[in-house]
XYZ file of C-alpha atoms in Angstrom:
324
model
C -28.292 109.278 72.003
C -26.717 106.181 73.220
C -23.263 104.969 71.976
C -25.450 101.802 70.780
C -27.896 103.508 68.533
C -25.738 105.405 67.015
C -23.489 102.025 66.227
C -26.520 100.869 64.813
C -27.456 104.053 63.031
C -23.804 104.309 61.292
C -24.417 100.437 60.236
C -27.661 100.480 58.424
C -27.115 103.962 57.081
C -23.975 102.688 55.196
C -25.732 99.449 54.269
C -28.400 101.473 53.127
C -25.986 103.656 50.894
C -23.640 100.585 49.686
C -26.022 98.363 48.454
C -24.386 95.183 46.963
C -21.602 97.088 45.992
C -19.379 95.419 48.896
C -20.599 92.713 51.462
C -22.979 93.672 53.934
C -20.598 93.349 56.837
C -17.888 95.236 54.732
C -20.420 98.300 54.840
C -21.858 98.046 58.759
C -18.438 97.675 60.009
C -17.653 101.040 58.365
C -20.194 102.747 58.871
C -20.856 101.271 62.700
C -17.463 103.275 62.907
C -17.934 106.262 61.277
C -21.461 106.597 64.135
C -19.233 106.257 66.675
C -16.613 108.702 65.910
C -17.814 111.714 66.930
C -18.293 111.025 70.554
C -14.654 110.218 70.831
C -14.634 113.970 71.707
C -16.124 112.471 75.360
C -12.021 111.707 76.311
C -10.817 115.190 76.227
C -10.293 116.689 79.523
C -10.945 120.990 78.795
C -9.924 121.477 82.071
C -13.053 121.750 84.217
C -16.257 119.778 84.450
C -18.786 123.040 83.156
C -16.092 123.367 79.905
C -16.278 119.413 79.769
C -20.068 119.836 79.639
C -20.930 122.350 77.742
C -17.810 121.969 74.863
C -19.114 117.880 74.517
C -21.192 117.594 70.805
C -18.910 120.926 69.503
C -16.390 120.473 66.574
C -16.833 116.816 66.285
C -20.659 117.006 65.977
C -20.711 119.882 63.556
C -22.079 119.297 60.111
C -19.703 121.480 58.044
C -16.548 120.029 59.862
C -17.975 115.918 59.345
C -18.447 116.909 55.633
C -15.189 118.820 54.948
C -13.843 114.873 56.733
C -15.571 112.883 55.165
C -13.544 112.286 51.862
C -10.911 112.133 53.527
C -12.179 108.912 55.736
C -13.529 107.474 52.172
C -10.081 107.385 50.876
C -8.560 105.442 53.511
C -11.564 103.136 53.897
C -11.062 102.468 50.066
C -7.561 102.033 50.826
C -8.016 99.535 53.835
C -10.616 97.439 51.993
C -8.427 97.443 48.322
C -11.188 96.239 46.079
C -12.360 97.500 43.214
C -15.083 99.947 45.184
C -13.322 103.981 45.167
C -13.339 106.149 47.305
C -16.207 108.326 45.327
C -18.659 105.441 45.855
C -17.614 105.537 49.742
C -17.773 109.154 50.639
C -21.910 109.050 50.822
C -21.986 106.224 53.013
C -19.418 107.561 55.237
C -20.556 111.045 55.056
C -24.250 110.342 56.016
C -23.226 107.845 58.648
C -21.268 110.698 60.317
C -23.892 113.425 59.734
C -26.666 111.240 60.836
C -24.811 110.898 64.573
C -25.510 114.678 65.230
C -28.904 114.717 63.771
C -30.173 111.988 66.317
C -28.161 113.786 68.842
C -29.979 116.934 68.071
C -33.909 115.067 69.049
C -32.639 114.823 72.579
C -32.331 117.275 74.995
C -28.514 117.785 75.960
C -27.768 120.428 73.090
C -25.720 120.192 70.210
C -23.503 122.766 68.393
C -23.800 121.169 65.204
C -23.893 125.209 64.017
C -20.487 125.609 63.960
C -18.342 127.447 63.009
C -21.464 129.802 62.055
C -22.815 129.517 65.478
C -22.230 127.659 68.964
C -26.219 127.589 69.704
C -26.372 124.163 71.281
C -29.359 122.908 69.307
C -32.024 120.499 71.303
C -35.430 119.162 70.205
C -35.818 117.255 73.303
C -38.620 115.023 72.136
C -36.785 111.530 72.791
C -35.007 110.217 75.862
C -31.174 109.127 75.560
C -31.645 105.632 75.878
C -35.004 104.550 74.086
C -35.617 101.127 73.059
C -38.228 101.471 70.670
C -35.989 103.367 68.328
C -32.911 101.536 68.898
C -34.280 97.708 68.977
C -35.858 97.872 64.874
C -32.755 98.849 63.756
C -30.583 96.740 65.930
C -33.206 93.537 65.100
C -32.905 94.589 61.411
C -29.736 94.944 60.992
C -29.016 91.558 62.503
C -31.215 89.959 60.102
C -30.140 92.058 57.238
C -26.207 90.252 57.874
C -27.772 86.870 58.359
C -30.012 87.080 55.530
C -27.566 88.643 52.951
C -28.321 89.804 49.276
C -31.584 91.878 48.464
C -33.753 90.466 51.375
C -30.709 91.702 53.844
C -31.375 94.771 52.577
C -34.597 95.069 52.328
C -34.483 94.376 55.999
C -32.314 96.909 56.478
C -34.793 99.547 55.006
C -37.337 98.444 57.188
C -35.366 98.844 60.394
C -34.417 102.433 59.154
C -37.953 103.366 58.264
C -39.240 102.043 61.525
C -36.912 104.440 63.253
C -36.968 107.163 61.632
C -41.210 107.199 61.815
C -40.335 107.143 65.792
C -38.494 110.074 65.763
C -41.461 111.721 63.768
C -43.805 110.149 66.396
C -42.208 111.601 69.213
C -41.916 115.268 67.748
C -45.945 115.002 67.427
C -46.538 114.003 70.819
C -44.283 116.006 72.324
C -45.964 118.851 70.503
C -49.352 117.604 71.966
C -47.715 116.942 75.434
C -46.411 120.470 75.483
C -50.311 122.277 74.011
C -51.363 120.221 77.021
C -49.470 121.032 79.607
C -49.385 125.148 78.701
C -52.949 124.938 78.666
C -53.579 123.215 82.257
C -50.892 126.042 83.305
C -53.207 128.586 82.432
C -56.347 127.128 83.151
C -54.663 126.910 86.997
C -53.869 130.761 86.403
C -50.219 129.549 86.797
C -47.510 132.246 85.514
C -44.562 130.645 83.494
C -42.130 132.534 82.008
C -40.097 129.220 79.919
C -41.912 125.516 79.620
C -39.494 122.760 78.676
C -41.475 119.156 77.911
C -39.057 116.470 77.527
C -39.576 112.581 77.726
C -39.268 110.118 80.357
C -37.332 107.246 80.736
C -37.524 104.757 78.077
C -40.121 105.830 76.522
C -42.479 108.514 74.375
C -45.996 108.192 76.800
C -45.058 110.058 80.104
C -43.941 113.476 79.418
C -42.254 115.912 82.305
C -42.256 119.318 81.841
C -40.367 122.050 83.667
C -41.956 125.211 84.169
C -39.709 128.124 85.159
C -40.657 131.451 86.859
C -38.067 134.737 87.821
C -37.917 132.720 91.517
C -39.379 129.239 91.335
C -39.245 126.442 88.934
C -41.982 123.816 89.277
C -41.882 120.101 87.721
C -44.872 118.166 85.964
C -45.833 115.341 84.345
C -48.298 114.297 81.625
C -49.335 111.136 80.601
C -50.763 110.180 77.292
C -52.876 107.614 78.750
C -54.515 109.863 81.035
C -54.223 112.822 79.220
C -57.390 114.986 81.072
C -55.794 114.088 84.519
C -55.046 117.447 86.678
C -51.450 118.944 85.937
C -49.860 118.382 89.933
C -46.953 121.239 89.551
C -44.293 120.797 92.215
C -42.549 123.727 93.106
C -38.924 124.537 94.484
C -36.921 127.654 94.499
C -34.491 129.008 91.853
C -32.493 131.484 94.100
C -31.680 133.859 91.610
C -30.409 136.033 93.923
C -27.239 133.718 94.255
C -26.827 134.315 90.627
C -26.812 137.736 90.989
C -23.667 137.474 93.186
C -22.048 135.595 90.286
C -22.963 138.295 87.726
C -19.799 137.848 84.915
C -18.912 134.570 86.544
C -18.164 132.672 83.510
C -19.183 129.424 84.980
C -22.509 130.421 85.917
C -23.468 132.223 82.800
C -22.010 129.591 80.388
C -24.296 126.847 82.361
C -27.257 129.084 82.156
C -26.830 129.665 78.580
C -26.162 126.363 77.876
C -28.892 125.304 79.769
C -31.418 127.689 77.837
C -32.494 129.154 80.942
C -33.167 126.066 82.913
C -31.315 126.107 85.894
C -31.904 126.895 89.409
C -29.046 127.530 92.634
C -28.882 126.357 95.520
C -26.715 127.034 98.987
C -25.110 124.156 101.362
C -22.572 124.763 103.977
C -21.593 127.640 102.501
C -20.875 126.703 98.637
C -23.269 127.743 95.493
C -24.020 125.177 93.174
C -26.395 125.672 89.988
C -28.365 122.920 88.140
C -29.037 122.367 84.709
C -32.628 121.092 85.404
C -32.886 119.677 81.655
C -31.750 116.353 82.864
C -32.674 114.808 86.278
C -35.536 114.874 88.380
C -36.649 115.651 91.642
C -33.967 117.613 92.797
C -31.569 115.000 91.533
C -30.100 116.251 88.265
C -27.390 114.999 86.052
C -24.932 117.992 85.887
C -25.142 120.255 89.215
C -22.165 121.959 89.967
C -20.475 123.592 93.032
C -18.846 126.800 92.376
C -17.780 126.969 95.764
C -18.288 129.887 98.381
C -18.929 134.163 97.497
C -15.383 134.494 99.269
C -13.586 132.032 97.624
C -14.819 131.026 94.165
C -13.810 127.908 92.863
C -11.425 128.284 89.943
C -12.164 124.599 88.709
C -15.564 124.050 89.411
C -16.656 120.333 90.604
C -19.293 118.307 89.069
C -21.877 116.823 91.968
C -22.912 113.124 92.104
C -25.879 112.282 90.995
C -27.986 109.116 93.036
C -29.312 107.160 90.353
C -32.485 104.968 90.895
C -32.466 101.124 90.875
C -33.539 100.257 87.516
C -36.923 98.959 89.280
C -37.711 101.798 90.738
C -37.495 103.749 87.447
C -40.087 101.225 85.729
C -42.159 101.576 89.207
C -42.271 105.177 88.528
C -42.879 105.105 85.126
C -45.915 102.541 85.445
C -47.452 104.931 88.436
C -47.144 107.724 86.137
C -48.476 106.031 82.780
């Protein structure tokens, strides 16, 4: 998620924890940083932009490494603050605001090794958006009031922010499951052969879902709307070249973004060079991470990440009204 919900997230959760043990700002502030921490990871520089990709939400979003850190942090935090709260009474706060950065990260779609160092599966629910504002305004409003207000009806506040929240998350794993029963289904009642079916959200929001449907030589792209959920599935199709990733065969590069990509990717040929796609993020033939590997004489040794054209920010919420 966004570098502002999980501020947000890291506040309440160690408000939540601390109680009236220490003031109310005394706990966001902590825990604010402790959310934030593990995307620090975004400044290293592994030495190509598919490493950079695919090696973002490792180590520092993995469950067993935040816990084995987490005393660690309590102790100094309970040596910055020097009251009369230890470090014992810390470590929960601190420890859940950590652990609760990769479990948020985990409901989008990007993937996160949270596994390790048991396994380097880059997890992905994909059933909300990176930047959503009706999970990250309750706690943000919340919060606010829970500071202003103080005491037990701060934190009462608090609670409600978290609950609100947390019931969106569990909103947007159900409709994504009913997105996804409706989409396979208008596949097959259009006799339409797909070997994977990814259904992620849309921009900003849990109502208009887009699905990508992949096939040995074609992927196709789709959208579903929850209010007009009987409304013909229009699949638009484009090629996946997989013959250009047969040239790569044991090309690192290629093969680590297809696996990170579980599968959803598709190459492409310009003026000579390769690229490949991770079609998990984008749209239209305008994804987030597409990379040029260069030509089949000359492959590039450090691979270069593509811009991306990003819509004005009204003709997102154009789109997403035409498709709602």
């Amino acid at each position: 998620m966004d570098s502002v919900s999980q501020f947000v997230l890291g506040a309440s959760v160690s408000v939540a924890v601390m109680g009236r043990r220490v003031p109310l700002w005394q706990a966001a502030a902590v825990g604010a940083v402790c959310g934030t921490l593990p995307d620090l990871d975004v400044f290293l520089d592994h030495g190509d932009a598919i490493r950079n990709m695919t090696l973002h939400r490792t180590e520092s979003h993995a469950l067993l490494y935040l816990t084995l850190v987490s005393p660690l942090l309590a102790w100094l935090v309970a040596g910055l603050f020097r009251g009369n709260v230890k470090w014992q009474a810390w470590w929960p706060a601190i420890w859940l605001a950590l652990i609760t950065h990769p479990l948020l990260d985990l409901m989008t779609v990007y993937g996160t090794q949270l596994g390790l160092p048991i396994t380097d599966h880059p997890y992905a629910v994909s059933s909300i958006y990176i930047v959503d504002p009706l999970y990250t305004l309750p706690l943000l409003i919340c919060l606010g009031v829970a500071l202003w207000r103080r005491g037990d009806p701060g934190l009462r506040w608090n609670r409600i922010g978290l609950a609100l929240s947390t019931l969106y998350l569990a909103w947007s794993v159900v409709i994504q499951s009913i997105a996804t029963g409706e989409i396979k289904q208008s596949l097959v009642d259009q006799g339409l052969p797909a070997d994977k079916v990814l259904v992620t959200p849309t921009a900003f929001n849990t109502l208009v879902w887009r699905s990508v449907v992949i096939t040995p030589d074609r992927y196709g792209e789709a959208y579903w709307s929850l209010l007009s959920p009987n409304r013909p599935l229009n699949v638009s199709w484009q090629p996946r070249h997989p013959e250009l990733f047969a040239q790569l065969k044991g090309d690192w590069y290629a093969e680590r973004v297809a696996w990170f990509s579980h599968g959803f990717y598709a190459m492409n040929e310009k003026n000579g060079k390769i690229t490949i796609a991770d079609l998990r993020m984008g749209e239209g033939q305008n994804y987030t991470f597409t990379f040029n590997l260069g030509s089949p004489q000359q492959w590039e040794t450090h691979p270069q990440r593509l811009p991306s054209a990003r819509p004005a920010l009204s003709a997102s919420f154009s789109a997403l009204a035409d498709r709602l």
